[in-house]
Coordinates of C-alpha atoms in Angstrom, one line a residue:
M1 CA 19.7 24.2 19.8
S2 CA 19.2 28.0 19.3
E3 CA 16.8 29.8 21.6
T4 CA 13.2 30.3 20.4
V5 CA 12.7 33.9 19.5
L6 CA 8.9 34.0 19.2
S7 CA 6.9 36.0 21.7
A8 CA 4.3 34.4 23.9
Q9 CA 1.6 35.9 21.8
E10 CA 3.1 34.4 18.6
V11 CA 3.4 31.0 20.3
E12 CA -0.2 31.0 21.3
R13 CA -1.4 32.2 17.9
I14 CA 0.6 29.6 16.0
T15 CA -0.4 26.8 18.4
Q16 CA -4.1 27.7 18.2
E17 CA -4.0 27.9 14.4
T18 CA -2.3 24.5 14.2
I19 CA -5.0 23.0 16.6
E20 CA -7.8 24.4 14.5
K21 CA -6.3 23.1 11.2
Y22 CA -5.9 19.6 12.8
A23 CA -9.6 19.8 13.8
R24 CA -10.7 21.0 10.3
Y25 CA -8.3 19.3 7.9
V26 CA -6.3 16.5 9.6
N27 CA -7.9 14.3 12.2
P28 CA -10.1 15.7 15.0
S29 CA -10.3 12.4 16.9
A30 CA -6.5 12.2 17.0
L31 CA -6.3 15.8 18.1
N32 CA -8.6 15.0 21.1
L33 CA -6.3 12.2 22.1
L34 CA -3.3 14.4 21.9
K35 CA -5.0 17.0 24.1
L36 CA -5.8 14.3 26.7
G37 CA -2.2 13.2 26.8
G38 CA -0.8 16.7 27.1
F39 CA 0.7 16.5 23.6
D40 CA -1.2 19.4 22.1
K41 CA 1.9 21.5 21.6
V42 CA 3.7 22.3 18.4
E43 CA 7.1 20.5 18.0
W44 CA 9.6 23.0 16.8
Q45 CA 13.3 22.0 17.1
G46 CA 15.3 18.9 17.7
C47 CA 18.9 18.1 18.7
G48 CA 20.2 14.7 19.7
A49 CA 17.9 13.1 22.2
T50 CA 16.1 16.4 22.9
L51 CA 13.0 18.0 21.4
R52 CA 11.8 21.5 22.0
D53 CA 8.3 22.8 21.5
L54 CA 7.3 26.1 20.1
A55 CA 7.2 27.7 23.6
G56 CA 10.8 26.6 24.3
N57 CA 10.0 23.7 26.6
E58 CA 12.5 20.9 26.3
Y59 CA 11.8 17.2 26.5
I60 CA 14.0 14.1 26.4
D61 CA 12.6 12.0 23.6
C62 CA 12.1 8.4 24.9
L63 CA 9.6 7.6 22.2
G64 CA 12.1 8.2 19.4
G65 CA 9.6 8.1 16.6
Y66 CA 9.0 4.4 17.4
G67 CA 12.7 3.7 16.6
V68 CA 13.3 6.3 13.9
F69 CA 15.7 8.5 15.8
S70 CA 18.4 6.1 16.7
L71 CA 21.0 8.8 15.8
G72 CA 18.9 11.4 17.5
H73 CA 17.2 14.4 16.0
V74 CA 18.9 16.5 13.2
N75 CA 22.1 14.5 13.1
P76 CA 24.5 17.0 11.5
R77 CA 26.3 14.5 9.3
V78 CA 23.1 13.0 7.9
V79 CA 21.7 16.5 7.3
A80 CA 24.9 17.6 5.5
A81 CA 24.8 14.4 3.3
V82 CA 21.2 15.0 2.4
Q83 CA 21.8 18.7 1.6
E84 CA 24.7 17.9 -0.6
Q85 CA 22.8 15.2 -2.5
A86 CA 19.7 17.3 -2.7
A87 CA 21.6 20.1 -4.4
R88 CA 23.0 17.7 -7.0
L89 CA 20.2 15.1 -7.7
P90 CA 17.6 14.3 -5.0
L91 CA 15.6 11.8 -6.9
S92 CA 16.4 9.1 -9.5
S93 CA 15.4 9.5 -13.1
K94 CA 14.9 5.8 -13.2
T95 CA 16.7 5.6 -16.5
F96 CA 20.4 5.5 -15.6
L97 CA 22.5 3.8 -12.9
N98 CA 22.0 5.2 -9.4
K99 CA 25.4 5.3 -7.5
P100 CA 24.0 6.0 -4.0
L101 CA 21.6 3.1 -4.4
A102 CA 24.4 0.8 -5.4
D103 CA 26.6 2.0 -2.6
L104 CA 23.8 1.6 0.0
A105 CA 23.0 -1.9 -1.2
E106 CA 26.7 -2.9 -0.9
L107 CA 27.0 -1.4 2.6
L108 CA 23.8 -3.3 3.7
A109 CA 25.1 -6.6 2.3
S110 CA 28.4 -6.1 4.3
V111 CA 26.6 -5.9 7.6
A112 CA 23.6 -8.1 7.1
P113 CA 23.4 -11.6 8.6
G114 CA 23.8 -14.9 6.7
D115 CA 23.5 -14.9 3.0
L116 CA 21.4 -11.7 2.6
Q117 CA 23.0 -9.9 -0.3
Y118 CA 20.5 -8.0 -2.4
S119 CA 18.3 -5.1 -1.4
F120 CA 15.1 -3.6 -2.8
L121 CA 14.8 0.0 -1.7
C122 CA 11.4 1.6 -0.9
N123 CA 10.0 4.3 1.3
S124 CA 8.7 2.8 4.6
G125 CA 8.5 -0.3 6.7
T126 CA 5.0 -1.3 5.5
E127 CA 6.3 -1.1 1.9
A128 CA 9.2 -3.3 2.8
V129 CA 6.8 -5.8 4.3
E130 CA 4.6 -5.7 1.2
A131 CA 7.6 -6.4 -1.0
A132 CA 8.8 -9.3 1.3
L133 CA 5.4 -11.0 1.2
K134 CA 5.2 -10.7 -2.5
F135 CA 8.7 -12.0 -2.9
A136 CA 8.0 -15.0 -0.7
R137 CA 5.0 -16.0 -2.8
A138 CA 6.8 -15.5 -6.1
A139 CA 9.9 -17.4 -4.9
T140 CA 8.0 -20.4 -3.6
G141 CA 4.9 -20.5 -5.8
R142 CA 2.8 -20.9 -2.6
A143 CA 0.3 -18.6 -1.0
K144 CA 0.1 -19.4 2.7
I145 CA 1.8 -16.9 5.1
V146 CA 2.1 -17.7 8.8
S147 CA 2.3 -14.8 11.2
T148 CA 1.7 -14.3 15.0
I149 CA -1.0 -12.9 17.2
G150 CA -0.2 -9.4 18.4
S151 CA 2.3 -8.7 15.7
Y152 CA 2.5 -5.4 13.8
H153 CA 3.8 -5.2 10.3
G154 CA 2.1 -2.1 8.9
K155 CA -1.3 -1.0 7.7
T156 CA -1.3 -1.5 3.9
F157 CA -3.5 -4.5 2.9
G158 CA -0.8 -7.1 2.8
A159 CA 1.1 -5.9 5.8
L160 CA -2.2 -5.5 7.7
S161 CA -3.2 -9.0 6.7
A162 CA 0.1 -10.2 8.3
S163 CA -0.5 -8.1 11.5
G164 CA -2.1 -9.7 14.5
R165 CA -4.7 -7.3 16.0
D166 CA -8.3 -7.4 14.8
V167 CA -9.2 -3.9 15.8
Y168 CA -7.1 -2.5 13.0
K169 CA -8.2 -5.2 10.5
K170 CA -12.0 -5.6 10.9
P171 CA -13.0 -2.3 9.2
F172 CA -11.1 -3.2 6.0
E173 CA -12.1 -6.9 5.6
P174 CA -11.9 -8.9 3.5
L175 CA -8.2 -8.7 3.6
V176 CA -5.6 -10.5 1.6
P177 CA -6.4 -14.3 1.8
G178 CA -3.9 -16.9 2.8
F179 CA -2.7 -15.5 6.2
V180 CA -2.9 -17.5 9.4
H181 CA -1.8 -16.5 12.9
V182 CA -0.4 -18.4 15.8
P183 CA 0.7 -17.3 19.3
F184 CA 4.1 -15.6 19.4
G185 CA 6.9 -17.6 21.0
D186 CA 5.0 -20.9 20.8
E187 CA 7.2 -23.4 18.9
D188 CA 4.6 -26.1 19.0
A189 CA 1.9 -23.9 17.5
L190 CA 4.3 -22.9 14.7
A191 CA 5.2 -26.6 14.0
S192 CA 1.5 -27.5 13.9
I193 CA 0.6 -24.9 11.2
L194 CA 3.6 -25.2 8.8
D195 CA 3.1 -27.5 5.8
G196 CA 3.9 -27.9 2.2
E197 CA 1.7 -25.0 1.2
T198 CA 3.5 -22.5 3.4
A199 CA 5.3 -19.8 1.5
A200 CA 6.8 -18.0 4.5
V201 CA 6.7 -17.3 8.2
I202 CA 7.0 -13.6 9.1
L203 CA 8.2 -12.8 12.6
E204 CA 9.4 -9.8 14.7
P205 CA 12.4 -10.8 16.8
V206 CA 10.9 -8.5 19.4
Q207 CA 7.1 -7.8 19.2
G208 CA 7.2 -4.0 19.6
E209 CA 3.6 -2.9 19.3
N210 CA 2.4 -5.8 21.3
G211 CA 4.2 -4.6 24.4
I212 CA 7.9 -5.3 23.9
H213 CA 8.0 -9.1 24.0
V214 CA 11.4 -10.6 23.2
A215 CA 11.3 -13.9 21.3
P216 CA 11.9 -16.7 23.9
D217 CA 15.3 -18.6 23.8
G218 CA 15.3 -21.1 20.9
Y219 CA 12.2 -19.7 19.2
L220 CA 13.8 -18.1 16.2
Q221 CA 16.1 -21.1 15.8
A222 CA 13.0 -23.3 15.8
A223 CA 11.3 -21.1 13.2
R224 CA 14.4 -21.3 11.0
R225 CA 14.5 -25.1 11.3
L226 CA 10.8 -25.5 10.6
C227 CA 10.9 -23.3 7.5
D228 CA 13.8 -25.3 6.1
Q229 CA 12.0 -28.5 6.9
H230 CA 8.9 -27.4 4.9
G231 CA 10.6 -25.5 2.1
A232 CA 9.2 -22.2 3.4
L233 CA 11.0 -18.9 3.7
L234 CA 11.7 -17.1 6.9
I235 CA 11.0 -13.3 6.9
L236 CA 12.2 -11.3 9.8
D237 CA 10.7 -7.9 10.3
E238 CA 13.5 -5.8 11.7
V239 CA 11.9 -2.4 10.9
Q240 CA 11.9 -1.5 14.5
T241 CA 14.6 -3.7 15.9
G242 CA 17.3 -3.3 13.3
L243 CA 20.4 -1.1 13.1
G244 CA 21.5 -1.4 16.7
R245 CA 18.3 -0.9 18.7
T246 CA 18.5 -4.2 20.7
G247 CA 22.3 -4.2 21.3
T248 CA 23.3 -6.0 18.1
M249 CA 23.2 -4.6 14.6
F250 CA 20.1 -6.8 13.9
A251 CA 18.1 -8.4 16.6
C252 CA 18.2 -11.9 15.0
E253 CA 21.9 -11.9 15.7
H254 CA 21.1 -12.5 19.4
A255 CA 19.8 -15.9 18.3
G256 CA 22.4 -16.6 15.6
V257 CA 19.6 -16.9 13.0
A258 CA 19.7 -15.5 9.5
P259 CA 16.5 -15.1 7.5
D260 CA 15.7 -15.5 3.8
L261 CA 14.2 -12.0 3.7
M262 CA 14.6 -9.1 6.1
T263 CA 12.8 -5.8 6.3
L264 CA 14.3 -2.5 7.4
A265 CA 13.1 1.1 7.7
K266 CA 12.7 3.6 10.6
A267 CA 16.3 4.2 11.7
L268 CA 17.7 3.5 8.2
G269 CA 17.1 7.1 7.1
G270 CA 19.1 8.6 10.0
G271 CA 16.0 10.4 11.4
V272 CA 16.1 12.7 8.4
V273 CA 14.7 11.1 5.3
P274 CA 12.1 8.2 5.1
I275 CA 13.5 5.0 3.5
G276 CA 12.8 1.3 3.7
A277 CA 14.5 -1.8 2.4
V278 CA 13.9 -5.5 2.0
M279 CA 17.0 -7.7 1.8
G280 CA 17.1 -11.2 0.3
T281 CA 19.4 -14.0 -0.5
P282 CA 20.6 -14.7 -4.0
A283 CA 18.4 -17.8 -4.2
V284 CA 15.3 -15.7 -3.5
W285 CA 16.3 -12.8 -5.7
D286 CA 16.9 -15.2 -8.7
K287 CA 13.4 -16.7 -8.4
V288 CA 11.8 -13.3 -8.1
F289 CA 13.6 -11.2 -10.6
H290 CA 15.3 -13.5 -13.1
E291 CA 12.5 -13.6 -15.7
N292 CA 11.2 -10.1 -15.1
P293 CA 13.6 -7.6 -13.4
F294 CA 10.6 -5.1 -13.1
L295 CA 8.3 -7.5 -11.3
H296 CA 8.3 -5.2 -8.3
T297 CA 9.2 -1.5 -8.5
S298 CA 8.9 1.8 -6.7
T299 CA 8.9 5.3 -8.3
F300 CA 10.5 7.0 -5.3
G301 CA 12.2 4.0 -3.7
G302 CA 16.0 4.2 -3.7
G303 CA 16.1 7.9 -4.5
E304 CA 19.6 9.4 -4.3
M305 CA 18.8 11.7 -1.4
A306 CA 17.3 9.0 0.8
C307 CA 20.2 6.6 0.0
A308 CA 22.7 9.3 0.9
A309 CA 21.0 9.6 4.3
A310 CA 21.0 5.9 4.8
I311 CA 24.6 5.4 3.9
T312 CA 25.7 8.1 6.3
A313 CA 23.4 6.7 9.1
L314 CA 24.9 3.3 8.7
R315 CA 28.5 4.6 8.7
I316 CA 27.8 6.5 12.0
T317 CA 26.2 3.4 13.5
L318 CA 29.3 1.4 12.7
E319 CA 31.9 4.0 13.5
D320 CA 30.3 4.9 16.9
D321 CA 29.4 1.3 17.6
L322 CA 25.9 2.3 18.5
P323 CA 24.8 -1.4 19.0
A324 CA 27.2 -1.6 21.9
Q325 CA 26.1 1.7 23.3
A326 CA 22.4 0.5 23.1
A327 CA 23.4 -2.7 25.0
R328 CA 25.1 -0.8 27.8
K329 CA 22.7 2.1 28.1
G330 CA 19.8 -0.3 27.9
E331 CA 21.0 -2.2 31.0
K332 CA 21.3 1.2 32.8
L333 CA 17.9 2.3 31.8
M334 CA 16.2 -1.0 32.5
G335 CA 17.8 -1.3 35.9
G336 CA 16.7 2.1 36.8
L337 CA 13.1 1.5 35.6
R338 CA 13.0 -1.7 37.7
A339 CA 14.1 0.2 40.7
V340 CA 11.1 2.6 40.2
Q341 CA 8.9 -0.4 39.7
A342 CA 10.0 -1.7 43.1
R343 CA 8.8 1.6 44.7
Y344 CA 5.4 1.4 42.9
P345 CA 4.5 -2.4 42.8
D346 CA 0.8 -1.6 42.9
L347 CA 1.1 0.5 39.6
L348 CA 3.8 -1.4 37.7
T349 CA 3.8 -5.2 37.0
E350 CA 6.9 -5.7 34.8
V351 CA 9.8 -4.0 33.1
R352 CA 11.1 -6.0 30.1
G353 CA 13.0 -5.5 26.9
I354 CA 16.4 -5.7 25.3
G355 CA 18.9 -3.0 24.5
L356 CA 17.1 0.4 24.2
M357 CA 13.8 -1.3 23.4
I358 CA 12.1 -1.4 26.7
G359 CA 8.5 -1.8 27.9
V360 CA 7.0 -0.9 31.3
E361 CA 3.7 -2.7 31.9
F362 CA 1.1 -1.1 34.2
A363 CA -1.5 -2.9 36.2
D364 CA -4.1 -0.8 34.5
A365 CA -4.1 0.9 31.0
D366 CA -5.8 4.1 32.3
V367 CA -3.1 4.5 35.0
G368 CA -0.5 4.2 32.3
K369 CA -2.1 6.9 30.3
L370 CA -2.2 9.2 33.3
S371 CA 1.5 8.5 33.9
I372 CA 2.4 9.3 30.3
G373 CA 0.7 12.7 30.6
S374 CA 2.5 13.3 33.9
L375 CA 5.8 12.2 32.4
V376 CA 5.4 14.8 29.6
H377 CA 4.9 17.5 32.3
N378 CA 8.2 16.3 33.8
G379 CA 10.1 16.8 30.5
V380 CA 10.1 13.3 29.1
I381 CA 8.2 12.0 26.0
A382 CA 6.9 8.4 26.0
A383 CA 3.8 6.6 24.7
Y384 CA 2.1 3.3 25.1
T385 CA 2.5 0.5 22.5
L386 CA -0.1 0.3 19.8
N387 CA -1.4 -3.2 20.4
N388 CA -1.1 -3.1 24.2
A389 CA -2.2 0.0 26.0
K390 CA -0.9 -1.3 29.4
V391 CA 2.7 -0.9 28.2
M392 CA 4.7 2.3 28.1
R393 CA 7.6 2.1 25.7
F394 CA 11.0 3.5 26.1
E395 CA 12.9 3.7 22.8
P396 CA 15.2 6.7 23.1
P397 CA 17.9 7.6 20.6
L398 CA 20.9 5.3 20.9
I399 CA 23.0 8.4 21.5
I400 CA 21.2 9.4 24.7
S401 CA 23.7 10.3 27.4
D402 CA 24.0 8.7 30.8
E403 CA 23.1 12.0 32.3
Q404 CA 19.9 12.1 30.3
I405 CA 19.1 8.6 31.3
D406 CA 19.4 9.7 35.0
Q407 CA 17.0 12.6 34.2
V408 CA 14.5 10.2 32.6
L409 CA 14.5 7.9 35.6
S410 CA 14.0 10.9 38.0
A411 CA 11.2 12.1 35.8
F412 CA 9.5 8.7 35.6
D413 CA 9.8 8.3 39.4
A414 CA 8.2 11.8 39.8
A415 CA 5.5 10.9 37.3
L416 CA 4.6 7.7 39.2
G417 CA 4.5 9.7 42.4
E418 CA 2.1 12.2 41.0
T419 CA -0.1 9.5 39.5
K420 CA -0.3 7.6 42.7
A421 CA -1.2 10.8 44.6
L422 CA -3.9 11.6 42.2
L423 CA -5.3 8.0 42.4
D424 CA -5.2 8.1 46.2
E425 CA -7.1 11.4 46.1
L426 CA -9.7 10.2 43.7
L427 CA -10.2 6.8 45.4
G428 CA -10.3 8.3 48.9

């Protein structure tokens, strides 16, 4: 990254102007939370696993946009592909054939598990989930959707109805009818709720926002078997887990399970352009689109520029074998975090995860928030999971170096030491 050339006075002026605009025009409550966590700085430049704020302070990004920046920030190949396509035709006219869309769909089919062949391109993970839920109902002629407690699938009405935390749902009720929730990882609970009225089961192979909970051994296989038994579809939400994050291209591959529908987003755009996708089998696609090919559409979905970004991101993921890198680096990071846990057993209760999708659970949520603020001051960005404030997530770019992992572990150890010293001082 090039050096910041702004003076200290310019940095202060721009920062204060941005803070004031957040307070007046964006979200004052969110601004207050950012201030409490030490995040009231203007992000300015990115390169690989590193972010730099307006003042020139550098941070190793272990939040990674909740899984967006698997290739790191400002990947030069993705940026170049986007620039080239943007100069030629950034968005589809929606009248002629779209070559980048066709190329991306072919590439996705070549790496997807099982019989997943077709892709519908959209703009985000929640849009992909909305499409998958609609496709499941259209393909089966049924209305009931089974999801899990603590799940997170997005915040539009359908995706929110599938999600499993009431605090985000209550203000918007009544939501879409027909959704039921069972405990995650409980095969018996799943078996007790599926019936001939069930259109689909939607699951995350790893519950991300609920605190990084990996599906227990045999659970996804059981879900697949039960869906087949009752004529229901299995939807796997791989928006956060897909494209190498867990150590395989898709997290469901750890269990050897292929879904009928699979949602993708986040890392798909290479950290440069937003794009989402829902993939489906020929059997599902025929039932959804045979009579009306325009049953579900998106004006901006599948635009040439976004598809160019996704094609390049997928090629880099394959060429550099990022899933294998995630598996190896995840073992290193998780082992180091567990060593820190052993030094602070009164603060940390568990380190868990898979690949570079790791959660560190604190004994107390407020202690976790203090530690996140201290970690920022030590040059590492992290945050707690949305549905479980006790858990700090580590989802760095898959291209993070071993040296940077060592720096993260040192910073985390220092942050825990500072937090413990503060608590000891406050509690006497």
